[in-house]
Coordinates of C-alpha atoms in Angstrom, one line a residue:
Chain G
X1 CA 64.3 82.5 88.4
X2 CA 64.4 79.4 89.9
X3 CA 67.6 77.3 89.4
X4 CA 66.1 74.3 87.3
X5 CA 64.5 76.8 85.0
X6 CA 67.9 78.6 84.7
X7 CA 69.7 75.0 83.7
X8 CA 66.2 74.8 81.1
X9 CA 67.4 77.8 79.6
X10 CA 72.0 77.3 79.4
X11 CA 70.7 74.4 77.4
X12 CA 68.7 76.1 75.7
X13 CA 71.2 78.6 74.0
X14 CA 73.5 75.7 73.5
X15 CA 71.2 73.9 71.6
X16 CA 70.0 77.0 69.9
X17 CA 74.1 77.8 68.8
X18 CA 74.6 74.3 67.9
X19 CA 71.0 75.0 65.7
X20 CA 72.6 78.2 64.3
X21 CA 75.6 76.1 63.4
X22 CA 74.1 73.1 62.0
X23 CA 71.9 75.8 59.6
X24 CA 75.0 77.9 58.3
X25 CA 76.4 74.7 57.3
X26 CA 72.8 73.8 55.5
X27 CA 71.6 77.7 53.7
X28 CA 75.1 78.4 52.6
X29 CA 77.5 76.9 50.0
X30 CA 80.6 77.2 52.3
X31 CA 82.9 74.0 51.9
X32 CA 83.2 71.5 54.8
X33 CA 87.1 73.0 55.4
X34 CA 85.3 76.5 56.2
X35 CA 82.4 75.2 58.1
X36 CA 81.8 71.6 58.8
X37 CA 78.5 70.6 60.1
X38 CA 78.3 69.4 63.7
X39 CA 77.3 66.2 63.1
X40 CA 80.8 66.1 60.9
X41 CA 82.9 67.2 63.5
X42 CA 81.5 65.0 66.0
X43 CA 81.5 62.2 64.0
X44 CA 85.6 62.7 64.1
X45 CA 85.4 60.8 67.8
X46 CA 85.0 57.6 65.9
X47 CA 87.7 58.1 63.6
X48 CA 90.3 55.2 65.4
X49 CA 93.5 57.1 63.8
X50 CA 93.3 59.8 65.8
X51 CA 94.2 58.5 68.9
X52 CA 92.1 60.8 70.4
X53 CA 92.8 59.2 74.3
X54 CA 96.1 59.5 74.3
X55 CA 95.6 63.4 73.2
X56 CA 93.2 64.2 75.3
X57 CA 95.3 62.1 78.6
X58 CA 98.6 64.4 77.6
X59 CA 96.9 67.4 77.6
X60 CA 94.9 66.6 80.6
X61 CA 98.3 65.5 82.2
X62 CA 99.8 69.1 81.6
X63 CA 96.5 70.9 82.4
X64 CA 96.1 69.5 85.7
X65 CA 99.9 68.8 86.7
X66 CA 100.5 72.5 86.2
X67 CA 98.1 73.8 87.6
X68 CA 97.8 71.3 90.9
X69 CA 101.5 72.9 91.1
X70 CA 100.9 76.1 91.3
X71 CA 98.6 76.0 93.2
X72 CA 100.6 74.1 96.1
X73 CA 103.8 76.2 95.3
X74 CA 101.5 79.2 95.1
X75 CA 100.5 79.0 98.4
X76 CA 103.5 77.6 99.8
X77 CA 104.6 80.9 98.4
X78 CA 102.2 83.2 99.5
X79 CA 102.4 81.8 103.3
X80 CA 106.2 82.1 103.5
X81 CA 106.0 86.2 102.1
X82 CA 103.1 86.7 105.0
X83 CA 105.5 84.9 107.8
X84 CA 108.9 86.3 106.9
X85 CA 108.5 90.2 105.7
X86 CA 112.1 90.5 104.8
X87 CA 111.6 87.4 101.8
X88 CA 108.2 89.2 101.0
X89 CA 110.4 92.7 100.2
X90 CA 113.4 91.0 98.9
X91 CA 111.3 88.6 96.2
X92 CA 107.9 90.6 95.9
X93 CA 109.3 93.2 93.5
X94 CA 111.2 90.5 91.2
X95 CA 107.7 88.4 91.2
X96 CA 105.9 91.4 90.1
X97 CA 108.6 92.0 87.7
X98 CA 108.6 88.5 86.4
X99 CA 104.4 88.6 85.9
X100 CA 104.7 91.4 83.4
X101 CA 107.1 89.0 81.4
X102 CA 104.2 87.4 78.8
X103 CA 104.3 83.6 80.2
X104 CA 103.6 82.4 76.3
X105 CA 107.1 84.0 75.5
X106 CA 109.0 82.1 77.5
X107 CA 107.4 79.1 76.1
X108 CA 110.8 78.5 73.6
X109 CA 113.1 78.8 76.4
X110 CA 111.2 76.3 78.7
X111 CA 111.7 73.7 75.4
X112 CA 114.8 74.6 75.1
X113 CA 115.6 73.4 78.9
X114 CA 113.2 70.9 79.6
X115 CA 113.3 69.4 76.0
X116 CA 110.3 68.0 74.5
X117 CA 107.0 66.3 76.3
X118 CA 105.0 66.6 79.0
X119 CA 107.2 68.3 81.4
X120 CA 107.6 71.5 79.9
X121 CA 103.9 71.8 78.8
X122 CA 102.7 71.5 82.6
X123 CA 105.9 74.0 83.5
X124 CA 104.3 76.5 81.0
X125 CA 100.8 75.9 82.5
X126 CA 102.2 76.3 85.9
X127 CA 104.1 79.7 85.0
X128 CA 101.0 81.4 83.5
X129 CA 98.7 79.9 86.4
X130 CA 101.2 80.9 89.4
X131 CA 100.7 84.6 90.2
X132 CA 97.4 84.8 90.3
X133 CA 97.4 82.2 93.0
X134 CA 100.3 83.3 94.9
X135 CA 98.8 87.4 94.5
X136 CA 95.6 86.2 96.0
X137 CA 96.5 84.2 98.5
X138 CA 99.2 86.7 99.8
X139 CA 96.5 89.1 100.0
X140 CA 93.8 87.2 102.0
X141 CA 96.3 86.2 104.1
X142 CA 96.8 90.0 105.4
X143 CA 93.2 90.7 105.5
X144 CA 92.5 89.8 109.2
X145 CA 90.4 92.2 111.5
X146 CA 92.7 94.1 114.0
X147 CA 90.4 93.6 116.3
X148 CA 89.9 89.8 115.8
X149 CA 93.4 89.6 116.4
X150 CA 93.6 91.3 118.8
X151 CA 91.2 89.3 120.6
X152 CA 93.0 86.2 120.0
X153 CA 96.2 87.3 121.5
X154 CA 94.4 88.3 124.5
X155 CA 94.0 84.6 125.1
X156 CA 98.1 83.8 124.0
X157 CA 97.3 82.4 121.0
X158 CA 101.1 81.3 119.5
X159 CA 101.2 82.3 115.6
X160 CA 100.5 79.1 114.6
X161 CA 97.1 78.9 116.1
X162 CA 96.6 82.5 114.6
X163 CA 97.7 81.3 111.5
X164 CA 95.5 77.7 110.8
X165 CA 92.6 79.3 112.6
X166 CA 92.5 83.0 111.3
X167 CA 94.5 83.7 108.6
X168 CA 94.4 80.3 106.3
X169 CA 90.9 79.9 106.8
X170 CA 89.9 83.6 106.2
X171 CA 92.0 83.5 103.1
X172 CA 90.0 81.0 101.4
X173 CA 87.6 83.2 99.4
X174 CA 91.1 85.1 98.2
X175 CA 92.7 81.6 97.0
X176 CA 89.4 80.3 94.9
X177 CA 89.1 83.7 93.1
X178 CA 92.7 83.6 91.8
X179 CA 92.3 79.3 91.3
X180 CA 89.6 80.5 89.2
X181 CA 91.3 82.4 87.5
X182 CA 94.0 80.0 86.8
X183 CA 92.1 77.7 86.0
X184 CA 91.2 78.9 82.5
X185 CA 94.7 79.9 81.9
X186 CA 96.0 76.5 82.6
X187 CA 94.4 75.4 79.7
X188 CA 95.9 78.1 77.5
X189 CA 99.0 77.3 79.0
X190 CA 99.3 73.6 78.1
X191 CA 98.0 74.3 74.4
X192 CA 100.4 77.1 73.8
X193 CA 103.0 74.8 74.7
X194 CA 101.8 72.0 72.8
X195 CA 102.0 74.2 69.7
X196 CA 105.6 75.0 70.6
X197 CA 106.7 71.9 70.2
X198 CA 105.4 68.7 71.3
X199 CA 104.0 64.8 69.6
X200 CA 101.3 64.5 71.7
X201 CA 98.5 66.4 72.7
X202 CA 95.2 68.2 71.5
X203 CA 97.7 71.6 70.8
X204 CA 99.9 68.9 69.1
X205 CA 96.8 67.2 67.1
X206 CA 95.3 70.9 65.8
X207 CA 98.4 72.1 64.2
X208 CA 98.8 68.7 62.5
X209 CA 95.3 68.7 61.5
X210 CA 95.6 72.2 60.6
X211 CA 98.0 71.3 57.9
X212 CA 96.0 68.7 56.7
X213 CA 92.7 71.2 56.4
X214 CA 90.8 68.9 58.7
X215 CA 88.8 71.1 59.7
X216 CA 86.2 68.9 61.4
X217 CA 89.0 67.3 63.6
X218 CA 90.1 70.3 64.7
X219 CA 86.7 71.9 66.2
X220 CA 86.4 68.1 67.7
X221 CA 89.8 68.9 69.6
X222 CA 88.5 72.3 70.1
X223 CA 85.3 70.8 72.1
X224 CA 87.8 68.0 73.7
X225 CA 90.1 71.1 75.2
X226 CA 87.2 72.8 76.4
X227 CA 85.5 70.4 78.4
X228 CA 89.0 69.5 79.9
X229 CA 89.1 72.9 80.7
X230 CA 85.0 73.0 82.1
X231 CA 86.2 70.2 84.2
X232 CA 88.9 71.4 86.3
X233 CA 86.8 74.9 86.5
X234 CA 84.0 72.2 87.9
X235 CA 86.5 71.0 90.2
X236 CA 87.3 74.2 91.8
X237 CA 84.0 75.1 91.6
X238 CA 82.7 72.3 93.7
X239 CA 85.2 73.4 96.2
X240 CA 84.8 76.3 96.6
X241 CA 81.0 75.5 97.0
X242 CA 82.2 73.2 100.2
X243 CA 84.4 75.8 101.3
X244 CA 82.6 79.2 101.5
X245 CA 79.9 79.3 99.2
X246 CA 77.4 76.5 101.4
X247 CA 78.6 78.8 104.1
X248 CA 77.0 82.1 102.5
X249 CA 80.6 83.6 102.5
X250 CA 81.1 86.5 100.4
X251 CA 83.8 87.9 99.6
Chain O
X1 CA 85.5 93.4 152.7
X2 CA 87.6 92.2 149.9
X3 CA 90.0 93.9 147.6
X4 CA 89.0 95.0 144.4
X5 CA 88.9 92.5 141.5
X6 CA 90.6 95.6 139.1
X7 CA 92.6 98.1 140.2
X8 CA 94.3 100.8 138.2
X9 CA 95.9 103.7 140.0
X10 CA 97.4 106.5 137.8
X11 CA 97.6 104.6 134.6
X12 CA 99.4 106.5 131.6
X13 CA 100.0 105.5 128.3
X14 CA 102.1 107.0 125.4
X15 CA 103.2 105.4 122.2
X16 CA 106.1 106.2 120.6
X17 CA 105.6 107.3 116.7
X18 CA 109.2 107.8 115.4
X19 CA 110.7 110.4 117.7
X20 CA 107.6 111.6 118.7
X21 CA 105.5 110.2 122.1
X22 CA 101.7 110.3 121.8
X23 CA 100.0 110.5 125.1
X24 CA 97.1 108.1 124.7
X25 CA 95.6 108.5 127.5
X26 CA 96.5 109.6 131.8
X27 CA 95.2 109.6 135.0
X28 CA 93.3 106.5 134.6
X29 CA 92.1 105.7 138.3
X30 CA 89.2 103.4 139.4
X31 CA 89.1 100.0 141.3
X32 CA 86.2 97.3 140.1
X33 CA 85.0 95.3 142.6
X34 CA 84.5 91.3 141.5
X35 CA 81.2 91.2 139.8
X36 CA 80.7 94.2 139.3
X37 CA 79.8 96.0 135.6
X38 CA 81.6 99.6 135.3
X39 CA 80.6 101.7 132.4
X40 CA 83.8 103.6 130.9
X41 CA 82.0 106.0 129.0
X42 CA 83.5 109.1 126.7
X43 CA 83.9 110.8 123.1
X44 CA 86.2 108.7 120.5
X45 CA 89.7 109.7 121.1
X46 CA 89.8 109.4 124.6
X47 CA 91.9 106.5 125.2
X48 CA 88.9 104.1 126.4
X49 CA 89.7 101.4 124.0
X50 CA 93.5 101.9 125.6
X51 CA 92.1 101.0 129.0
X52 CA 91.1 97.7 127.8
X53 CA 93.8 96.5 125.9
X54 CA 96.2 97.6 128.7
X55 CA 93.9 95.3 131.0
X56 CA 93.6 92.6 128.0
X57 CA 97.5 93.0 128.4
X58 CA 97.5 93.7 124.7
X59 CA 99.7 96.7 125.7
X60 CA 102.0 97.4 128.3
X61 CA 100.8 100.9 130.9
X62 CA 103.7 103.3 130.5
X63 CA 103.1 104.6 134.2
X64 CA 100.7 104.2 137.0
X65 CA 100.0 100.5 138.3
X66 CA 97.9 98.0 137.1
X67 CA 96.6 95.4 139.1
X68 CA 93.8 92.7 138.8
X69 CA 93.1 90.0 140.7
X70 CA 93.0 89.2 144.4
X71 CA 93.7 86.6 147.1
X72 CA 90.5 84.6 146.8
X73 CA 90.3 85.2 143.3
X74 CA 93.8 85.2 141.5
X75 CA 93.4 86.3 138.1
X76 CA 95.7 84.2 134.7
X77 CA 96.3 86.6 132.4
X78 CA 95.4 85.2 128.6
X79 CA 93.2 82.7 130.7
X80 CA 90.7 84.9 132.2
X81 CA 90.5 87.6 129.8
X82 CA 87.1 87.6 127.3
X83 CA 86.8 90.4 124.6
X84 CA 83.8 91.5 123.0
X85 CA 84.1 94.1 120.0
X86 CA 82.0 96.8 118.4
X87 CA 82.3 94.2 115.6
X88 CA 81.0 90.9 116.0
X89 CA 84.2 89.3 114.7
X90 CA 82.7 85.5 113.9
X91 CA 84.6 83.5 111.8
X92 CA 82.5 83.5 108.9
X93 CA 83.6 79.6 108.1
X94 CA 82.8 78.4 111.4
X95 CA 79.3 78.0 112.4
X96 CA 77.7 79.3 115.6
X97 CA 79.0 76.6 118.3
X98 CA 82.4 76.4 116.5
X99 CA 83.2 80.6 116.7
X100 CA 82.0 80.3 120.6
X101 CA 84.4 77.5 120.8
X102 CA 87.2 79.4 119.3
X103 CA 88.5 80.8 122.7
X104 CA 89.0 77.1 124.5
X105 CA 90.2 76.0 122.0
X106 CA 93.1 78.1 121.6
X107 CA 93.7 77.8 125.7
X108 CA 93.6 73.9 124.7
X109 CA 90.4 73.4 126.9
X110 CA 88.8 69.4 126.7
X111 CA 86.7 69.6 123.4
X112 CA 83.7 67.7 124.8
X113 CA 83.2 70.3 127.9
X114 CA 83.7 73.2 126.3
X115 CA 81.0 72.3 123.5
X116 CA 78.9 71.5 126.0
X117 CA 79.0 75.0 127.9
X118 CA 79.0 76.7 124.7
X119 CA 75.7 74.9 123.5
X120 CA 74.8 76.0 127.7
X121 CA 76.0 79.7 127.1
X122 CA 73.9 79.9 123.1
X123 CA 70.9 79.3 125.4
X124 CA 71.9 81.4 127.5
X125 CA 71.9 84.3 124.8
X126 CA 69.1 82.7 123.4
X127 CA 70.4 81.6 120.2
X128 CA 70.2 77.8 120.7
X129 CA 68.2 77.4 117.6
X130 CA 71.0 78.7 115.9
X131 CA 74.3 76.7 117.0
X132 CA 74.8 75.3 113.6
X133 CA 73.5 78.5 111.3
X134 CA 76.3 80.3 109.6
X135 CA 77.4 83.8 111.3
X136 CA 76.0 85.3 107.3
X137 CA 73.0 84.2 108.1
X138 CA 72.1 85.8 111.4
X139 CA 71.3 89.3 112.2
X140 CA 73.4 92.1 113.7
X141 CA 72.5 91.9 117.0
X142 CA 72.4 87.8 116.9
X143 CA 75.9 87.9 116.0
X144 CA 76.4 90.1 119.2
X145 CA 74.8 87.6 121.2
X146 CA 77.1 85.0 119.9
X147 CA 80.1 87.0 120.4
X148 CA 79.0 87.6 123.9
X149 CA 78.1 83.8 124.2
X150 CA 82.1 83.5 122.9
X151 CA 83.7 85.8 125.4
X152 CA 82.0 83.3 128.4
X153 CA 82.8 79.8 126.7
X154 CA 86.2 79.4 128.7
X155 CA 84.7 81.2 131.9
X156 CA 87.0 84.0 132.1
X157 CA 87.1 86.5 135.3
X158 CA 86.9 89.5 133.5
X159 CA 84.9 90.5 130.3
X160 CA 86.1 93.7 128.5
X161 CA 83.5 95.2 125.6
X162 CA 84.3 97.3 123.5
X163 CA 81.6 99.9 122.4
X164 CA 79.9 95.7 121.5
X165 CA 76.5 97.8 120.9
X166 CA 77.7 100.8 119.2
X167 CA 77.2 99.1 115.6
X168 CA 73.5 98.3 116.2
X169 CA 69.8 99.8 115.6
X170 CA 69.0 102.1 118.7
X171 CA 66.2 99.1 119.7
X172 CA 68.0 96.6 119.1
X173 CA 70.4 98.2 121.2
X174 CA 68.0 99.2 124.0
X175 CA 67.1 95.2 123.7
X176 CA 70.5 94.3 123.9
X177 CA 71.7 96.3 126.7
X178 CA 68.7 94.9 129.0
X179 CA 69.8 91.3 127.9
X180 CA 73.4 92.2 128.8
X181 CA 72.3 93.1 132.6
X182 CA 70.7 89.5 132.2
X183 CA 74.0 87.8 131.5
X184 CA 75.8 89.9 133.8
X185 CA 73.8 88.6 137.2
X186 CA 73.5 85.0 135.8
X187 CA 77.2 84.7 135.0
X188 CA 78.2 86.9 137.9
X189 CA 81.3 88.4 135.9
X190 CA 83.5 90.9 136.5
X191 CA 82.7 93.3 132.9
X192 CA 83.9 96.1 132.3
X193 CA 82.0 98.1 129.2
X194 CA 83.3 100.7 127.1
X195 CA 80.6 103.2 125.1
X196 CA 80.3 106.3 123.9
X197 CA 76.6 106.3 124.6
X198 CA 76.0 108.1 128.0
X199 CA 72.3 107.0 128.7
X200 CA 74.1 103.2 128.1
X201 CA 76.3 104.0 130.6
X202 CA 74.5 105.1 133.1
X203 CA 71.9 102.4 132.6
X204 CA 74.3 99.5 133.0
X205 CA 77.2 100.7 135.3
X206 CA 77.2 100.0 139.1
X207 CA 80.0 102.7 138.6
X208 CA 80.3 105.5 135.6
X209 CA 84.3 106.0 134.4
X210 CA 83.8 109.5 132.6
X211 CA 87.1 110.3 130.4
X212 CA 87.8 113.0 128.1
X213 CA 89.5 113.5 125.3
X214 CA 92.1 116.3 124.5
X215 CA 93.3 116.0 126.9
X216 CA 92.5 111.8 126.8
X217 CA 92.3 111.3 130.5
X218 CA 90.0 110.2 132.7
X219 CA 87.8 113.1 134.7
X220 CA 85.9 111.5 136.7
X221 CA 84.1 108.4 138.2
X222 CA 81.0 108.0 140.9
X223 CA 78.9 104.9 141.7
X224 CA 75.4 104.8 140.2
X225 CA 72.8 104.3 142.9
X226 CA 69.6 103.2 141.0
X227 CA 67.7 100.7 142.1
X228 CA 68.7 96.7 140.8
X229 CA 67.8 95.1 138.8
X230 CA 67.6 97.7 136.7
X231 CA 64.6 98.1 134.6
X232 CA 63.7 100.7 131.5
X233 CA 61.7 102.4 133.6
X234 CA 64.7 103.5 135.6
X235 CA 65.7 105.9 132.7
X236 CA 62.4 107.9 133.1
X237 CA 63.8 108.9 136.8
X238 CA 64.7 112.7 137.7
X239 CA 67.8 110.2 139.3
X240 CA 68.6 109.1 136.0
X241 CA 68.5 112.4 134.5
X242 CA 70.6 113.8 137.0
X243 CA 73.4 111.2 136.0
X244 CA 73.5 111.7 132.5
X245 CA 73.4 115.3 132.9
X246 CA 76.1 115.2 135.1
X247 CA 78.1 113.8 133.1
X248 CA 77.6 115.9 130.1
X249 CA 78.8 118.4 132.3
X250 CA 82.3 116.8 132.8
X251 CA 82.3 116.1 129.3
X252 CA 81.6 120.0 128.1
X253 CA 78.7 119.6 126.4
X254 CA 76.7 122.1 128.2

């Protein structure tokens, strides 16, 4: 299948579930707070008492600060276990230990520390995006060829050569599969804080529509969160694409 | 005449595994003249692969003495040392130029020359067409070439391979072994080649280095007097025959 007719046919089944949608709203009597049409909900953007900018810039704020976090304290992380074995045994364990801990329930106590705002929404996105960045990396980082380094060393390389031309590079494929990863729980991060507690943000704006039955707003905010989401993804996509996949790197 | 480029007298090596030593391999004797190619040929286990890496100075010999280099040829260890693997080992984000490039750049070598001699030494291999593909996209024995093509870009002395053929087709090998006698008289190196693969060895080697394993030592090693430059013809020779079939014979299998 060629790649335009494969783009002919994603559009296709969203059109066709946008279709479906629109026609469950017209063949059945279910009220607009069930089901609103989607020409209801989208109409919702125009609605100037929403403030729907200043939602979507919050959570976009949280979404990307804690994830752009975690990813540099991930690998920062990752590259300090692979150089210094005795941190990797002494912390490892308590990391692993720490990554069973559901991230959502510790949501309450980040509130309770960092107050309300934007802070401890990226702090929650950040904990829940962390170890599969720091796992990955770590691990590409020890995948190098005995051989390969072997023949590097019979030229002297020092560790540092070893390191930004072996290791980091080769680890690559290993860092985009966890950021990808992450990526989608970032978002689930940020809005799980935001229904903690927060005054801003789409989290924020679906609880309060919630209470109001709004039911069109929400599946607006709904569609807002996602394409946050689909755009950081597209981000890491398009570098990974520079990175390995233009390269015909597999893992 | 001149001293030998490589000379190993007695070399033992043991490795220490917790309170117990593991003889890796003994007796390792044989000099290599410069420019020479010497086939070290023998069953897994036998402690070629040690050889090398004692010579890539990877690993220390435990007994025996080591030398390498001469007066009118003084040999830099980490400077004059190129490896070639069983495994290609490119960097799969570097294309074809860059992974060639990889050794002169780690010795610091000027940038400009050393591209230059690595776009020389992919012509050389005959993969000129192919200095900015991707290692991915090339085939087994292109790879090879490449890795060979990296193992010359900071014009070492010696060139140690390691089984480098022992991963491919039996043509492509066959292919690849008569291209390696091509490299070898227009670079003029020193090589010394590791295989399991006794025809190989006999087909390539100015000098066969037969070792054994279980004992791992080394049994044995004779010149090869066939006619240069060797052709594939020379394997249909009762000469040839008598080689291999010697060696068989040192090896047990008989």
């Amino acid at each position: 299948m060629t790649l335009l007719s494969r783009y002919i046919w994603a559009a296709a089944g969203l059109s066709g579930f946008i279709i479906a949608w629109w026609l469950a709203t017209v063949l059945t009597d279910l009220p607009a707070y069930i089901l609103p049409s989607p020409g209801a909900a989208f109409a919702e953007i125009w609605e100037p008492s929403y403030n729907w900018g200043t939602h979507i810039w919050a959570t976009t704020q949280e979404i990307f600060g804690g994830y752009l976090l975690a990813v540099i304290i991930g690998v920062a992380l990752a590259v300090l276990f692979s150089w210094l074995p005795a941190l990797n045994a002494a912390l490892m364990p308590l990391l692993v230990l720490l990554n069973m801990v559901p991230k959502v329930a510790m949501a309450p106590l980040f509130i309770v520390w960092l107050g309300y705002g934007i802070v401890p929404n990226m702090v929650i996105a950040f904990t829940i995006c962390f170890f599969p960045i720091m796992l990955t990396t770590y691990r590409g980082l020890q995948e190098v060829e005995p051989d390969l380094l072997n023949l590097v060393k019979s030229l002297k390389a020092n560790r540092w050569q070893i390191f930004l031309k072996i290791q980091l590079p080769g680890s690559l494929p290993f860092l985009f599969s966890g950021m990808k990863v992450a990526a989608v729980l970032a978002v689930a991060g940020a809005i799980v804080g935001e229904f903690i507690a927060s005054q801003k943000g789409l989290g924020y704006f679906l609880l309060a529509q919630q209470n109001a039955l709004n039911t069109s707003a929400m599946m607006m905010a709904l569609a807002f969160i996602t394409m946050i989401g689909v755009a950081l993804y597209g981000v890491v996509i398009a570098l990974e694409y520079f990175f390995i996949t233009r390269k015909g790197i597999n893992q | 005449m001149t001293e030998p480029f490589v000379r190993l007298v007695g070399v033992t090596k043991t490795f220490k595994v917790g309170s117990k030593e593991f003889l890796a391999v003994k007796d390792v004797t044989i000099d290599v003249e410069e420019g020479e190619l010497v086939s070290i040929v023998g069953p897994s286990g036998c402690g070629k692969s040690t050889v090398l890496s004692i010579l890539a100075d990877l690993h220390e010999a435990s007994g025996g003495t080591v030398d390498v280099g001469n007066p009118e040829s003084p040999f830099t260890p980490g400077r004059d040392i190129g490896m070639v693997f069983q495994k290609a080992l490119l960097l799969k984000w570097r294309n074809i130029v860059d992974n060639v490039m990889l050794p002169a750049e780690i010795l610091g070598l000027p940038r400009k020359e050393s591209r230059e001699r690595a776009l020389d030494l992919l012509e050389m291999v005959g993969l000129s067409k192919f200095a900015t593909a991707y290692p991915q996209q090339l085939s087994g024995g292109m790879q090879q070439r490449a890795s060979i093509a990296r193992a010359l870009v900071h014009n070492p002395k010696l060139i140690l391979m390691d089984e480098p053929f022992g991963a491919l087709d039996a043509l492509t090998r066959e292919r690849m072994n008569l291209e390696l006698l091509r490299i070898w008289r227009e670079s003029s190196k020193t090589i010394l080649f590791v295989t399991h693969g006794i025809q190989e060895a006999v087909f390539l080697g100015s000098k066969v280095a037969v070792m054994t394993a279980g004992p791992a030592r080394m049994a044995a090693h004779f010149p090869i007097d066939l006619p240069e430059p060797r052709t594939l013809d020379i394997k249909t020779t009762e000469k040839f025959g008598e080689y291999t079939r010697e060696i068989y014979q040192l090896l047990g299998m008989h």
